[in-house]
CSV table of C-alpha atoms in Angstrom, one decimal:
chain,number,residue,atom,x,y,z
S,21,UNK,CA,97.3,19.6,-13.4
S,22,UNK,CA,100.3,19.0,-11.3
S,23,UNK,CA,99.2,18.5,-7.7
S,24,UNK,CA,100.7,20.4,-4.8
S,25,UNK,CA,102.3,17.9,-2.4
S,26,UNK,CA,101.7,17.2,1.2
S,27,UNK,CA,104.8,15.6,2.9
S,28,UNK,CA,105.0,14.3,6.4
S,29,UNK,CA,108.5,14.5,7.9
S,30,UNK,CA,109.8,11.7,10.2
S,31,UNK,CA,112.7,12.2,12.5
S,32,UNK,CA,114.7,9.0,12.8
S,33,UNK,CA,117.2,8.2,15.5
S,34,UNK,CA,119.2,5.0,15.5
S,35,UNK,CA,116.8,3.5,13.0
S,36,UNK,CA,113.6,4.3,15.0
S,37,UNK,CA,111.1,7.1,14.4
S,38,UNK,CA,111.0,9.5,17.4
S,39,UNK,CA,108.2,12.0,18.3
S,40,UNK,CA,104.5,11.3,18.2
S,41,UNK,CA,104.6,7.6,17.6
S,42,UNK,CA,102.4,6.9,20.6
S,43,UNK,CA,99.4,8.5,18.9
S,44,UNK,CA,99.2,6.2,16.0
S,45,UNK,CA,97.2,2.9,16.2
S,46,UNK,CA,100.0,0.8,14.8
S,47,UNK,CA,101.6,-2.4,16.0
S,48,UNK,CA,105.0,-0.6,16.1
S,49,UNK,CA,104.7,3.1,15.4
S,50,UNK,CA,108.4,3.5,16.0
S,51,UNK,CA,109.2,1.4,13.0
S,52,UNK,CA,109.9,3.7,10.0
S,53,UNK,CA,108.6,1.1,7.6
S,54,UNK,CA,105.3,0.6,9.3
S,55,UNK,CA,104.8,4.4,9.7
S,56,UNK,CA,105.8,5.0,6.1
S,57,UNK,CA,103.3,2.4,4.8
S,58,UNK,CA,100.6,4.0,7.1
S,59,UNK,CA,101.2,7.5,5.5
S,60,UNK,CA,101.3,6.0,2.0
S,61,UNK,CA,97.8,4.4,2.8
S,62,UNK,CA,96.6,7.9,3.9
S,63,UNK,CA,97.7,9.3,0.5
S,64,UNK,CA,100.8,11.2,1.6
S,65,UNK,CA,102.5,12.3,-1.6
S,66,UNK,CA,106.1,11.8,-0.4
S,67,UNK,CA,108.0,11.2,2.8
S,68,UNK,CA,111.0,12.8,4.2
S,69,UNK,CA,113.2,10.9,6.7
S,70,UNK,CA,115.5,13.1,8.7
S,71,UNK,CA,118.3,11.2,10.4
S,72,UNK,CA,119.0,12.8,13.8
S,73,UNK,CA,121.4,10.0,14.9
S,74,UNK,CA,124.2,11.7,16.7
S,75,UNK,CA,127.0,9.2,16.5
S,76,UNK,CA,128.8,8.5,13.3
S,77,UNK,CA,128.9,4.7,13.9
S,78,UNK,CA,125.1,4.5,13.8
S,79,UNK,CA,124.9,6.0,10.3
S,80,UNK,CA,124.6,2.5,8.8
S,81,UNK,CA,121.2,2.1,10.3
S,82,UNK,CA,119.7,4.8,8.1
S,83,UNK,CA,120.9,3.0,5.0
S,84,UNK,CA,119.3,-0.2,6.2
S,85,UNK,CA,116.1,1.7,7.0
S,86,UNK,CA,116.1,3.1,3.4
S,87,UNK,CA,116.4,-0.4,2.0
S,88,UNK,CA,113.5,-1.7,4.1
S,89,UNK,CA,111.3,1.3,3.3
S,90,UNK,CA,112.0,0.8,-0.4
S,91,UNK,CA,110.7,-2.8,-0.2
S,92,UNK,CA,107.3,-1.9,1.3
S,93,UNK,CA,106.5,1.7,0.3
S,94,UNK,CA,105.9,2.8,-3.3
S,95,UNK,CA,105.9,6.5,-3.1
S,96,UNK,CA,109.0,8.8,-3.4
S,97,UNK,CA,111.0,9.3,-0.3
S,98,UNK,CA,113.9,11.5,0.7
S,99,UNK,CA,116.6,10.7,3.3
S,100,UNK,CA,118.5,13.5,4.9
S,101,UNK,CA,120.5,14.5,7.9
S,102,UNK,CA,124.2,14.1,8.4
S,103,UNK,CA,125.0,13.6,4.7
S,104,UNK,CA,128.6,14.7,4.2
S,105,UNK,CA,130.0,13.1,1.1
S,106,UNK,CA,129.2,11.8,-2.4
S,107,UNK,CA,129.6,8.3,-0.9
S,108,UNK,CA,126.8,9.0,1.6
S,109,UNK,CA,124.6,10.1,-1.2
S,110,UNK,CA,125.4,7.1,-3.3
S,111,UNK,CA,124.7,4.6,-0.4
S,112,UNK,CA,121.4,6.1,0.4
S,113,UNK,CA,120.2,6.2,-3.2
S,114,UNK,CA,121.4,2.6,-3.9
S,115,UNK,CA,119.5,1.5,-0.8
S,116,UNK,CA,116.4,2.7,-2.6
S,117,UNK,CA,115.7,6.3,-1.5
S,118,UNK,CA,114.6,8.5,-4.4
S,119,UNK,CA,116.3,11.6,-3.1
S,120,UNK,CA,118.8,12.8,-0.6
S,121,UNK,CA,118.8,16.1,1.2
S,122,UNK,CA,122.0,17.8,1.9
S,123,UNK,CA,122.3,20.8,4.2
S,124,UNK,CA,125.5,21.8,6.1
S,125,UNK,CA,127.7,19.8,3.8
S,126,UNK,CA,126.4,21.6,0.8
S,127,UNK,CA,127.4,25.0,2.4
S,128,UNK,CA,130.8,23.7,3.3
S,129,UNK,CA,131.4,21.9,0.0
S,130,UNK,CA,129.1,23.3,-2.7
S,131,UNK,CA,130.7,21.0,-5.3
S,132,UNK,CA,128.8,18.2,-3.6
S,133,UNK,CA,125.6,19.4,-5.2
S,134,UNK,CA,127.2,19.6,-8.7
S,135,UNK,CA,128.8,16.1,-8.3
S,136,UNK,CA,125.7,14.6,-6.9
S,137,UNK,CA,123.5,16.0,-9.7
S,138,UNK,CA,126.0,15.0,-12.4
S,139,UNK,CA,126.3,11.5,-11.1
S,140,UNK,CA,122.7,10.7,-10.1
S,141,UNK,CA,120.6,13.4,-11.7
S,142,UNK,CA,119.3,16.7,-10.3
S,143,UNK,CA,116.0,15.0,-9.2
S,144,UNK,CA,117.9,13.1,-6.5
S,145,UNK,CA,119.5,16.1,-4.9
S,146,UNK,CA,117.4,18.2,-2.5
S,147,UNK,CA,119.2,21.0,-0.9
S,148,UNK,CA,117.9,21.8,2.6
S,149,UNK,CA,118.2,25.4,3.6
S,150,UNK,CA,117.7,26.6,7.2
S,151,UNK,CA,116.8,30.3,7.1
S,152,UNK,CA,116.6,32.9,9.8
S,153,UNK,CA,115.4,36.4,9.5
S,154,UNK,CA,118.0,39.1,10.1
S,155,UNK,CA,115.2,41.1,11.7
S,156,UNK,CA,112.3,39.1,13.0
S,157,UNK,CA,109.8,41.9,12.3
S,158,UNK,CA,111.2,43.2,9.0
S,159,UNK,CA,111.5,40.6,6.2
S,160,UNK,CA,112.9,43.3,3.9
S,161,UNK,CA,116.2,42.9,5.7
S,162,UNK,CA,116.4,39.4,4.3
S,163,UNK,CA,117.4,36.0,5.7
S,164,UNK,CA,120.6,34.3,6.7
S,165,UNK,CA,121.5,30.7,6.1
S,166,UNK,CA,122.2,28.6,9.2
S,167,UNK,CA,124.0,25.3,9.4
S,168,UNK,CA,124.7,22.5,11.9
S,169,UNK,CA,121.0,22.0,12.8
S,170,UNK,CA,120.3,25.8,12.7
S,171,UNK,CA,122.9,26.7,15.3
S,172,UNK,CA,125.7,28.3,13.3
S,173,UNK,CA,125.2,31.2,10.9
S,174,UNK,CA,126.9,30.3,7.6
S,175,UNK,CA,127.5,33.9,6.5
S,176,UNK,CA,125.3,33.5,3.4
S,177,UNK,CA,122.3,35.3,2.2
S,178,UNK,CA,119.4,32.9,1.6
S,179,UNK,CA,118.3,34.3,-1.7
S,180,UNK,CA,121.9,34.3,-3.0
S,181,UNK,CA,122.4,30.8,-1.8
S,182,UNK,CA,119.3,29.3,-3.3
S,183,UNK,CA,120.2,30.9,-6.7
S,184,UNK,CA,123.7,29.3,-6.4
S,185,UNK,CA,122.4,25.8,-5.5
S,186,UNK,CA,120.0,25.9,-8.4
S,187,UNK,CA,122.9,26.7,-10.7
S,188,UNK,CA,124.9,23.9,-9.3
S,189,UNK,CA,122.2,21.5,-10.2
S,190,UNK,CA,119.9,21.1,-7.1
S,191,UNK,CA,116.6,19.5,-8.0
S,192,UNK,CA,114.5,20.9,-5.2
S,193,UNK,CA,114.8,23.2,-2.2
S,194,UNK,CA,113.6,22.1,1.3
S,195,UNK,CA,113.2,25.5,2.9
S,196,UNK,CA,112.9,25.6,6.7
S,197,UNK,CA,112.2,28.8,8.7
S,198,UNK,CA,114.2,28.6,11.9
S,199,UNK,CA,112.2,31.5,13.2
S,200,UNK,CA,109.0,29.5,12.8
S,201,UNK,CA,110.1,25.9,13.3
S,202,UNK,CA,108.3,24.4,16.3
S,203,UNK,CA,106.2,27.4,16.9
S,204,UNK,CA,103.0,26.3,15.1
S,205,UNK,CA,102.5,29.9,14.0
S,206,UNK,CA,102.5,29.1,10.3
S,207,UNK,CA,105.3,29.1,7.7
S,208,UNK,CA,107.3,32.2,7.0
S,209,UNK,CA,105.6,32.9,3.8
S,210,UNK,CA,107.6,36.1,3.0
S,211,UNK,CA,110.6,33.7,3.0
S,212,UNK,CA,108.8,31.1,0.9
S,213,UNK,CA,107.6,33.6,-1.7
S,214,UNK,CA,111.0,35.3,-1.9
S,215,UNK,CA,112.7,31.9,-2.6
S,216,UNK,CA,110.0,30.7,-4.9
S,217,UNK,CA,110.3,33.8,-7.0
S,218,UNK,CA,114.1,33.5,-7.1
S,219,UNK,CA,114.4,29.9,-8.3
S,220,UNK,CA,112.8,27.8,-11.0
S,221,UNK,CA,113.0,24.5,-9.1
S,222,UNK,CA,110.3,23.3,-6.7
S,223,UNK,CA,110.3,24.7,-3.2
S,224,UNK,CA,109.1,22.6,-0.2
S,225,UNK,CA,107.9,24.8,2.7
S,226,UNK,CA,108.9,23.7,6.2
S,227,UNK,CA,108.8,25.0,9.7
S,228,UNK,CA,105.8,26.3,11.6
S,229,UNK,CA,102.8,24.4,10.3
S,230,UNK,CA,100.2,24.3,13.2
S,231,UNK,CA,96.9,23.9,11.3
S,232,UNK,CA,95.5,23.3,7.9
S,233,UNK,CA,95.1,26.9,7.0
S,234,UNK,CA,98.9,27.2,7.4
S,235,UNK,CA,99.4,24.5,4.7
S,236,UNK,CA,97.1,26.4,2.3
S,237,UNK,CA,98.9,29.7,3.1
S,238,UNK,CA,102.3,28.1,2.3
S,239,UNK,CA,101.0,27.3,-1.2
S,240,UNK,CA,98.8,30.4,-1.8
S,241,UNK,CA,100.9,33.1,-0.1
S,242,UNK,CA,104.2,31.4,-0.1
S,243,UNK,CA,104.0,30.0,-3.6
S,244,UNK,CA,105.4,26.7,-2.4
S,245,UNK,CA,105.1,23.5,-4.5
S,246,UNK,CA,104.9,21.3,-1.5
S,247,UNK,CA,104.2,21.6,2.2
S,248,UNK,CA,106.0,19.6,4.9
S,249,UNK,CA,104.8,19.1,8.4
S,250,UNK,CA,105.7,16.9,11.3
S,251,UNK,CA,103.8,17.2,14.5
S,252,UNK,CA,100.3,18.0,13.2
S,253,UNK,CA,100.4,14.7,11.5
S,254,UNK,CA,102.3,12.6,14.0
S,255,UNK,CA,100.1,13.7,16.9
S,256,UNK,CA,97.0,13.0,14.8
S,257,UNK,CA,95.8,16.6,15.1
S,258,UNK,CA,95.0,16.1,11.4
S,259,UNK,CA,95.1,13.2,9.0
S,260,UNK,CA,96.7,13.6,5.6
S,261,UNK,CA,93.2,13.0,4.2
S,262,UNK,CA,91.8,16.0,6.2
S,263,UNK,CA,94.7,18.1,5.0
S,264,UNK,CA,94.0,17.2,1.3
S,265,UNK,CA,90.3,17.9,1.7
S,266,UNK,CA,91.0,21.3,3.2
S,267,UNK,CA,93.4,22.2,0.5
S,268,UNK,CA,90.9,21.0,-2.2
S,269,UNK,CA,88.3,23.3,-0.6
S,270,UNK,CA,90.7,26.2,-1.0
S,271,UNK,CA,90.9,25.5,-4.7
S,272,UNK,CA,94.3,23.9,-4.5
S,273,UNK,CA,95.0,20.9,-6.7
S,274,UNK,CA,95.8,17.9,-4.7
S,275,UNK,CA,96.0,14.2,-5.3
S,276,UNK,CA,93.1,12.4,-3.6
Q,89,UNK,CA,110.5,-14.1,-15.2
Q,90,UNK,CA,110.5,-10.4,-15.8
Q,91,UNK,CA,113.9,-9.0,-16.9
Q,92,UNK,CA,114.7,-5.4,-16.0
Q,93,UNK,CA,117.4,-4.1,-18.4
Q,94,UNK,CA,120.4,-2.8,-16.5
Q,95,UNK,CA,122.6,-0.6,-18.7
Q,96,UNK,CA,124.3,1.5,-16.0
Q,97,UNK,CA,121.8,4.3,-15.8
Q,98,UNK,CA,120.2,5.0,-12.5
Q,99,UNK,CA,118.9,2.8,-9.7
Q,100,UNK,CA,116.6,0.1,-11.0
Q,101,UNK,CA,116.0,-1.7,-7.7
Q,102,UNK,CA,112.7,0.1,-7.0
Q,103,UNK,CA,111.1,-1.4,-10.1
Q,104,UNK,CA,112.3,-4.9,-9.0
Q,105,UNK,CA,111.1,-4.4,-5.5
Q,106,UNK,CA,107.7,-3.2,-6.7
Q,107,UNK,CA,107.2,-6.4,-8.7
Q,108,UNK,CA,108.4,-8.5,-5.7
Q,109,UNK,CA,105.9,-6.7,-3.5
Q,110,UNK,CA,103.0,-7.6,-5.7
Q,111,UNK,CA,104.2,-11.2,-6.0
Q,112,UNK,CA,106.1,-11.4,-9.3
Q,113,UNK,CA,109.7,-12.3,-9.8
Q,114,UNK,CA,111.7,-9.7,-11.6
Q,115,UNK,CA,115.4,-9.5,-12.0
Q,116,UNK,CA,117.7,-6.6,-12.8
Q,117,UNK,CA,120.2,-7.8,-15.3
Q,118,UNK,CA,122.9,-6.6,-17.7
Q,119,UNK,CA,123.2,-9.9,-19.5
Q,120,UNK,CA,121.7,-10.0,-23.0
Q,121,UNK,CA,121.2,-13.8,-22.7
Q,122,UNK,CA,119.1,-13.3,-19.5
Q,123,UNK,CA,116.9,-10.8,-21.3
Q,124,UNK,CA,116.4,-12.9,-24.4
Q,125,UNK,CA,115.2,-15.7,-22.2
Q,126,UNK,CA,112.8,-13.6,-20.1
Q,127,UNK,CA,109.0,-13.8,-20.6
Q,128,UNK,CA,108.7,-10.0,-20.3
Q,129,UNK,CA,111.0,-7.1,-20.4
Q,130,UNK,CA,111.1,-3.7,-18.7
Q,131,UNK,CA,113.3,-0.9,-20.1
Q,132,UNK,CA,113.7,1.7,-17.3
Q,133,UNK,CA,115.9,4.7,-17.2
Q,134,UNK,CA,116.4,8.2,-15.8
Q,135,UNK,CA,118.7,11.1,-16.8
Q,136,UNK,CA,119.8,12.2,-20.2
Q,137,UNK,CA,118.7,10.7,-23.5
Q,138,UNK,CA,122.0,10.8,-25.3
Q,139,UNK,CA,124.0,9.3,-22.5
Q,140,UNK,CA,121.4,6.6,-22.0
Q,141,UNK,CA,121.6,5.6,-25.7
Q,142,UNK,CA,125.3,5.5,-25.5
Q,143,UNK,CA,125.2,3.2,-22.5
Q,144,UNK,CA,122.5,1.0,-24.1
Q,145,UNK,CA,124.7,0.6,-27.2
Q,146,UNK,CA,127.8,-0.1,-25.1
Q,147,UNK,CA,126.0,-2.8,-23.2
Q,148,UNK,CA,125.0,-4.4,-26.4
Q,149,UNK,CA,121.3,-3.9,-25.7
Q,150,UNK,CA,120.2,-2.2,-28.9
Q,151,UNK,CA,119.7,-5.4,-30.9
Q,152,UNK,CA,118.4,-7.2,-27.8
Q,153,UNK,CA,115.6,-4.7,-27.4
Q,154,UNK,CA,114.7,-4.9,-31.0
Q,155,UNK,CA,114.7,-8.7,-30.9
Q,156,UNK,CA,112.5,-8.8,-27.8
Q,157,UNK,CA,110.0,-6.4,-29.3
Q,158,UNK,CA,109.9,-8.4,-32.5
Q,159,UNK,CA,109.4,-11.6,-30.5
Q,160,UNK,CA,106.0,-10.4,-29.4
Q,161,UNK,CA,106.7,-10.8,-25.7
Q,162,UNK,CA,105.3,-8.0,-23.5
Q,163,UNK,CA,107.6,-5.0,-23.3
Q,164,UNK,CA,107.3,-2.1,-20.9
Q,165,UNK,CA,109.2,1.2,-21.1
Q,166,UNK,CA,109.3,3.4,-18.0
Q,167,UNK,CA,110.2,7.2,-18.0
Q,168,UNK,CA,113.3,7.6,-20.2
Q,169,UNK,CA,112.5,4.0,-21.3
Q,170,UNK,CA,109.5,5.5,-23.1
Q,171,UNK,CA,111.5,8.3,-24.7
Q,172,UNK,CA,114.2,5.9,-26.0
Q,173,UNK,CA,111.6,4.0,-28.0
Q,174,UNK,CA,111.2,7.0,-30.3
Q,175,UNK,CA,113.3,8.1,-33.3
Q,176,UNK,CA,115.1,11.1,-32.0
Q,177,UNK,CA,115.4,13.6,-29.2
Q,178,UNK,CA,116.6,17.1,-29.2
Q,179,UNK,CA,118.4,17.7,-26.0
Q,180,UNK,CA,119.1,21.2,-24.8
Q,181,UNK,CA,122.0,22.0,-22.6
Q,182,UNK,CA,122.3,25.7,-21.9
Q,183,UNK,CA,122.2,27.4,-25.3
Q,184,UNK,CA,123.2,24.2,-27.2
Q,185,UNK,CA,120.8,21.9,-28.9
Q,186,UNK,CA,121.9,18.4,-29.9
Q,187,UNK,CA,120.0,15.7,-31.7
Q,188,UNK,CA,120.3,12.1,-30.6
Q,189,UNK,CA,119.0,9.0,-32.4
Q,190,UNK,CA,116.8,6.7,-30.4
Q,191,UNK,CA,115.7,3.1,-30.8
Q,192,UNK,CA,113.2,4.1,-33.5
Q,193,UNK,CA,110.5,1.6,-32.5
Q,194,UNK,CA,107.9,4.4,-32.7
Q,195,UNK,CA,108.0,7.2,-35.3
Q,196,UNK,CA,108.1,10.6,-33.5
Q,197,UNK,CA,110.3,12.9,-31.5
Q,198,UNK,CA,111.2,13.7,-27.9
Q,199,UNK,CA,111.0,17.4,-27.0
Q,200,UNK,CA,111.7,19.6,-24.1
Q,201,UNK,CA,108.7,21.2,-22.3
Q,202,UNK,CA,108.2,24.7,-23.8
Q,203,UNK,CA,109.4,27.7,-21.8
Q,204,UNK,CA,106.5,28.9,-19.6
Q,205,UNK,CA,105.9,29.9,-16.0
Q,206,UNK,CA,105.8,26.2,-15.2
Q,207,UNK,CA,108.8,24.6,-13.5
Q,208,UNK,CA,110.9,22.2,-15.5
Q,209,UNK,CA,111.5,19.4,-14.7
Q,210,UNK,CA,107.9,18.5,-13.8
Q,211,UNK,CA,108.2,16.8,-10.4
Q,212,UNK,CA,105.2,15.4,-8.7
Q,213,UNK,CA,101.8,13.8,-9.1
Q,214,UNK,CA,99.8,14.6,-12.2
Q,215,UNK,CA,96.7,12.9,-13.8
Q,216,UNK,CA,96.5,10.6,-16.7
Q,217,UNK,CA,93.6,10.8,-19.1
Q,218,UNK,CA,92.9,7.6,-21.0
Q,219,UNK,CA,92.9,8.0,-24.8
Q,220,UNK,CA,92.3,4.4,-25.7
Q,221,UNK,CA,91.7,1.1,-23.9
Q,222,UNK,CA,94.6,-1.3,-23.3
Q,223,UNK,CA,95.3,-4.0,-20.7
Q,224,UNK,CA,98.0,-1.9,-19.0
Q,225,UNK,CA,95.4,0.5,-17.6
Q,226,UNK,CA,92.8,-2.1,-16.7
Q,227,UNK,CA,91.2,-1.2,-13.3
Q,228,UNK,CA,92.9,2.2,-13.2
Q,229,UNK,CA,90.3,5.0,-12.9
Q,230,UNK,CA,90.5,7.7,-15.5
Q,231,UNK,CA,92.2,10.8,-14.1
Q,232,UNK,CA,94.3,8.8,-11.6
Q,233,UNK,CA,97.3,10.6,-10.2
Q,234,UNK,CA,100.8,9.1,-10.9
Q,235,UNK,CA,104.3,10.3,-10.1
Q,236,UNK,CA,106.3,12.1,-12.8
Q,237,UNK,CA,109.9,13.4,-12.9
Q,238,UNK,CA,110.9,14.7,-16.4
Q,239,UNK,CA,111.9,17.7,-18.6
Q,240,UNK,CA,111.1,16.1,-21.9
Q,241,UNK,CA,108.0,14.5,-23.5
Q,242,UNK,CA,107.3,12.3,-26.5
Q,243,UNK,CA,105.4,13.5,-29.6
Q,244,UNK,CA,104.3,10.3,-31.5
Q,245,UNK,CA,103.9,10.8,-35.3
Q,246,UNK,CA,101.0,8.4,-35.2
Q,247,UNK,CA,98.4,9.5,-32.7
Q,248,UNK,CA,96.9,6.0,-32.6
Q,249,UNK,CA,99.7,4.8,-30.4
Q,250,UNK,CA,98.9,7.2,-27.6
Q,251,UNK,CA,97.5,5.4,-24.6
Q,252,UNK,CA,97.0,8.3,-22.2
Q,253,UNK,CA,97.6,12.0,-21.9
Q,254,UNK,CA,98.7,14.4,-19.2
Q,255,UNK,CA,98.4,18.2,-19.0
Q,256,UNK,CA,101.4,20.3,-18.0
Q,257,UNK,CA,101.1,23.6,-19.8
Q,258,UNK,CA,100.5,21.5,-22.9
Q,259,UNK,CA,98.6,18.2,-23.3
Q,260,UNK,CA,101.2,15.6,-24.0
Q,261,UNK,CA,101.4,11.9,-24.5
Q,262,UNK,CA,102.2,10.3,-21.1
Q,263,UNK,CA,101.8,6.7,-22.3
Q,264,UNK,CA,101.9,4.6,-25.5
Q,265,UNK,CA,100.6,1.2,-26.3
Q,266,UNK,CA,100.9,-0.7,-29.6
Q,267,UNK,CA,100.7,-4.5,-29.9
Q,268,UNK,CA,103.1,-6.0,-27.3
Q,269,UNK,CA,104.8,-2.7,-26.5
Q,270,UNK,CA,103.7,-0.3,-23.8
Q,271,UNK,CA,105.5,2.5,-22.2
Q,272,UNK,CA,104.8,5.2,-19.7
Q,273,UNK,CA,106.4,8.6,-18.9
Q,274,UNK,CA,105.6,8.3,-15.1
Q,275,UNK,CA,107.0,6.0,-12.5
Q,276,UNK,CA,104.5,3.2,-11.7
Q,277,UNK,CA,107.0,1.9,-9.1
Q,278,UNK,CA,106.5,5.3,-7.3
Q,279,UNK,CA,102.8,5.8,-7.9
Q,280,UNK,CA,101.4,4.0,-4.9
Q,281,UNK,CA,98.4,1.8,-5.4
Q,282,UNK,CA,97.7,3.0,-9.0
Q,283,UNK,CA,101.2,2.3,-10.0
Q,284,UNK,CA,101.3,-1.2,-8.5
Q,285,UNK,CA,98.0,-2.0,-10.4
Q,286,UNK,CA,99.7,-1.0,-13.6
Q,287,UNK,CA,102.7,-3.2,-12.9
Q,288,UNK,CA,100.4,-6.0,-12.0
Q,289,UNK,CA,98.5,-5.6,-15.3
Q,290,UNK,CA,101.8,-5.8,-17.2
Q,291,UNK,CA,103.0,-8.8,-15.2
Q,292,UNK,CA,99.8,-10.7,-16.0
Q,293,UNK,CA,99.9,-10.1,-19.8
Q,294,UNK,CA,100.7,-13.0,-22.0
């Protein structure tokens, strides 16, 4: 049986991992390579690196990082954040990343998804979608797509947008609830389920995981294929192993 | 030296890097003479079957692959590199179905996963169940998880060549092994410790 995936997300700034690095017993927990190898050893199924480098000049560092990770870590990894052109996608994949995630640029230039998929294969193109409820208390009013780090409404309906990106050739959807992100209240599983039932490509649930039950809910209630979390792993509230054991106890198929 | 055949399809560096990590020299090369001189050969590949065969032919690699396999030296196909070893593939684009000829090393066909409620491509970690013993899977526990990305699978005519099976809606052949040729549908270079063990097993064959 295909296993559901558990994916730690690492924020990278100027080539260094930020957030939570002081909690890990590593020589240099700010080093993306060392951290990636650590999570691989703990049986993380994949890794997502999100480049939050502000300045354009520093963008080179993420490519160098991808190359170094690819030399030491042999599980799939995605690099996203600030990708704006087919050239960015090419550089990151050639450096050794398995997938790139595109967000704002895909909304502004949807053709980027089609060109990326055509050139490198759908499996390399993850479309990140930041979603916010139109009405916090009423999911039946739907969700709106946000861009630029969740600050700007894109004027698109989430369910229409995910159907479009699937048609354009996206390989997976990394779906973040802006309402839940950082709250630790659990994923927006109405959102996850609505998107999972709309598309035939895998959906990665993100935004709001605060405990292990939330991960299980993302899969069972949200129908997600993978669950992504940051702080619960980085601050060692739970190890990946504990997460896998909990999910297995909930009758969810995971890789041990 | 292990030669990794470069025929302009996909990024082959991760296979090279995985061999380097476990201490074996491997080289991505598009030169037929490099490949013919190598001790061992890896045929990687991602993407569409028809296009890959076209590229392989254009790069002059079709006779090279046949020659290497006949020479008895260890040969490993990975992902699309497994599928290409078969006789033909029926690719489906939208409503259209086209048949493409493969290398024909193994009798059998490449088919798309049947329509079901399962997602296609299969992306992620799934288990391999050993069907027979071969050096490639030495030290790999039965039922190990490995990383897959694919929409098509191989159906060998001779069940004897099947090395391992995987279940995704159907039970399909996820690895073959016959004499000096082995090939796997998953990506050992992305399958963590289990994958590195498989690459090591290949690198140590004579």
